[in-house]
mmCIF file of C-alpha atoms in Angstrom:
data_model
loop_
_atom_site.group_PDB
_atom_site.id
_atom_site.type_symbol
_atom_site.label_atom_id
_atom_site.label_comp_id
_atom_site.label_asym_id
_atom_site.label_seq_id
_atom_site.Cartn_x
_atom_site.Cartn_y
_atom_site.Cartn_z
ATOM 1 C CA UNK A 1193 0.000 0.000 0.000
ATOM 2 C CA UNK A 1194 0.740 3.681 -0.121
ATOM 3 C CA UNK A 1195 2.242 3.777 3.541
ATOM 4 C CA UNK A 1196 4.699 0.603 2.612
ATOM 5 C CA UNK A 1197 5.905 2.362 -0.401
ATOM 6 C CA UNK A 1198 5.922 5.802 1.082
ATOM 7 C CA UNK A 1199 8.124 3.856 3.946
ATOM 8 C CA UNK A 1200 10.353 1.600 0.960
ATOM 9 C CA UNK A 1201 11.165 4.866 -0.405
ATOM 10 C CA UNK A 1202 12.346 6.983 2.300
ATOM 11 C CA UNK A 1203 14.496 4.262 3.436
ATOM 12 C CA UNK A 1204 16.071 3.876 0.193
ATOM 13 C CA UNK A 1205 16.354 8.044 -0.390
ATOM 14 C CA UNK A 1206 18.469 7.836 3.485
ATOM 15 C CA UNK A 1207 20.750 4.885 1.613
ATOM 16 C CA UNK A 1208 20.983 6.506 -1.288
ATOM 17 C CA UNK A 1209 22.020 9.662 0.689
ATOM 18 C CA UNK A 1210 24.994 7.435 2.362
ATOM 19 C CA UNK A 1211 25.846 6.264 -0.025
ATOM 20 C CA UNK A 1212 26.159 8.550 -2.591
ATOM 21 C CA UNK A 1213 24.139 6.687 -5.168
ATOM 22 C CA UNK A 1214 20.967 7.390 -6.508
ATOM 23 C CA UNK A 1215 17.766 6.464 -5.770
ATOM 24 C CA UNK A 1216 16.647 4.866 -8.498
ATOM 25 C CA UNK A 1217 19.809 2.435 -8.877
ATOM 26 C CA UNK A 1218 18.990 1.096 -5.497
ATOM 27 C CA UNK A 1219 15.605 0.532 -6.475
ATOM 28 C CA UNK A 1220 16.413 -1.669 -9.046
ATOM 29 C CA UNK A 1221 18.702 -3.530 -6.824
ATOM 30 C CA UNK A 1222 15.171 -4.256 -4.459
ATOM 31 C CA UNK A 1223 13.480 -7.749 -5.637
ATOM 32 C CA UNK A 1224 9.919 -6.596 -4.515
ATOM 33 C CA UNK A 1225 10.352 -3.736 -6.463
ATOM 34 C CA UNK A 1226 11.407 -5.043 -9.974
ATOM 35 C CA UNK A 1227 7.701 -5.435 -10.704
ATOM 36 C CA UNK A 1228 7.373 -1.866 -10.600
ATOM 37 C CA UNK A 1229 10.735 -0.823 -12.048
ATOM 38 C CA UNK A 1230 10.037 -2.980 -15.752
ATOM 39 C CA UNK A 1231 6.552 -0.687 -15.541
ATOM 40 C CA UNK A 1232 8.659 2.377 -15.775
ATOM 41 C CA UNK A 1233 8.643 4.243 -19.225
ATOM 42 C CA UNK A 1234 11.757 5.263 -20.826
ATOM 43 C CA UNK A 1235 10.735 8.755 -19.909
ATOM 44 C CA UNK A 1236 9.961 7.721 -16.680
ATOM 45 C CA UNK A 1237 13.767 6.248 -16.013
ATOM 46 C CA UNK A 1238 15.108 9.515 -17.284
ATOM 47 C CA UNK A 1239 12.986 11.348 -15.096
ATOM 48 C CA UNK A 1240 14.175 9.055 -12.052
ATOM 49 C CA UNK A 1241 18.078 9.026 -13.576
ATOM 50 C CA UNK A 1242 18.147 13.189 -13.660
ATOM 51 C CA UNK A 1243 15.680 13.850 -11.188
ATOM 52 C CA UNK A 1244 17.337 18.083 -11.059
ATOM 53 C CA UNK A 1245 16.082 17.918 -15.354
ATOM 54 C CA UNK A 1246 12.000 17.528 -14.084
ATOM 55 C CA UNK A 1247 10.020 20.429 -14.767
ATOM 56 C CA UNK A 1248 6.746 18.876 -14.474
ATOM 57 C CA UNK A 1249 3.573 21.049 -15.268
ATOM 58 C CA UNK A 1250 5.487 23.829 -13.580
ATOM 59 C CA UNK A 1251 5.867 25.321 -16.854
ATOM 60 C CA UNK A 1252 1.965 25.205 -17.739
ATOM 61 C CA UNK A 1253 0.616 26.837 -14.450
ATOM 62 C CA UNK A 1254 2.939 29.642 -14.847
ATOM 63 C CA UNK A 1255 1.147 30.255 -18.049
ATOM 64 C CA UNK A 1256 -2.233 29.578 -16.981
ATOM 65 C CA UNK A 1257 -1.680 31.682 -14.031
ATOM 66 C CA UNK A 1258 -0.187 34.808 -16.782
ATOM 67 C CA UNK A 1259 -2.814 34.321 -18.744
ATOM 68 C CA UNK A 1260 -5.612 34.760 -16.126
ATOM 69 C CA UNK A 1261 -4.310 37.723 -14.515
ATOM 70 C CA UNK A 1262 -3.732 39.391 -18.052
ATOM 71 C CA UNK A 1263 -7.465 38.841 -18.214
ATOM 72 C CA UNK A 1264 -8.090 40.663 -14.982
ATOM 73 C CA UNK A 1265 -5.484 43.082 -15.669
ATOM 74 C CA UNK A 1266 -7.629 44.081 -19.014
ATOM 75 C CA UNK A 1267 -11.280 43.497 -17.572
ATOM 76 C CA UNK A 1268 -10.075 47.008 -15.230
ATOM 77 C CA UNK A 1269 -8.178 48.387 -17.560
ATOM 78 C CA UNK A 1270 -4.780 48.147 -15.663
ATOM 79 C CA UNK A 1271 -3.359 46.036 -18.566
#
């Protein structure tokens, strides 16, 4: 469940910190998670290899958000 893999995961991210390696390696190296890791897109591995190169939707929202406020902006005229 959620709490077991919320759990799996923090003890691997502490290892990981120790040991200098990254997460995702070690989770390869975990039996009861290979099911999980062969799931894993190509994408998905890069995003887990190069974890500092994931932008996410953060990219989208800022736009949205622009966008609305220019529309509030004009609707009082302050635009």
């Amino acid at each position: 469940g959620y709490h077991s893999a919320h759990e799996t995961i923090g003890e691997l991210a502490d290892k990981a910190d120790e040991e200098g390696r990254p997460v995702v390696e070690l989770a390869s190296e975990q039996p009861e998670l290979q099911p999980y890791m062969e799931r894993l897109t190509l994408e998905q591995m890069h995003i887990l290899r190069n974890p500092e190169e994931y932008r996410g939707l953060a990219l989208e929202k800022a736009e949205e958000v622009a966008t609305l406020w220019e529309a509030k902006l004009k609707e009082e005229n302050l635009w």
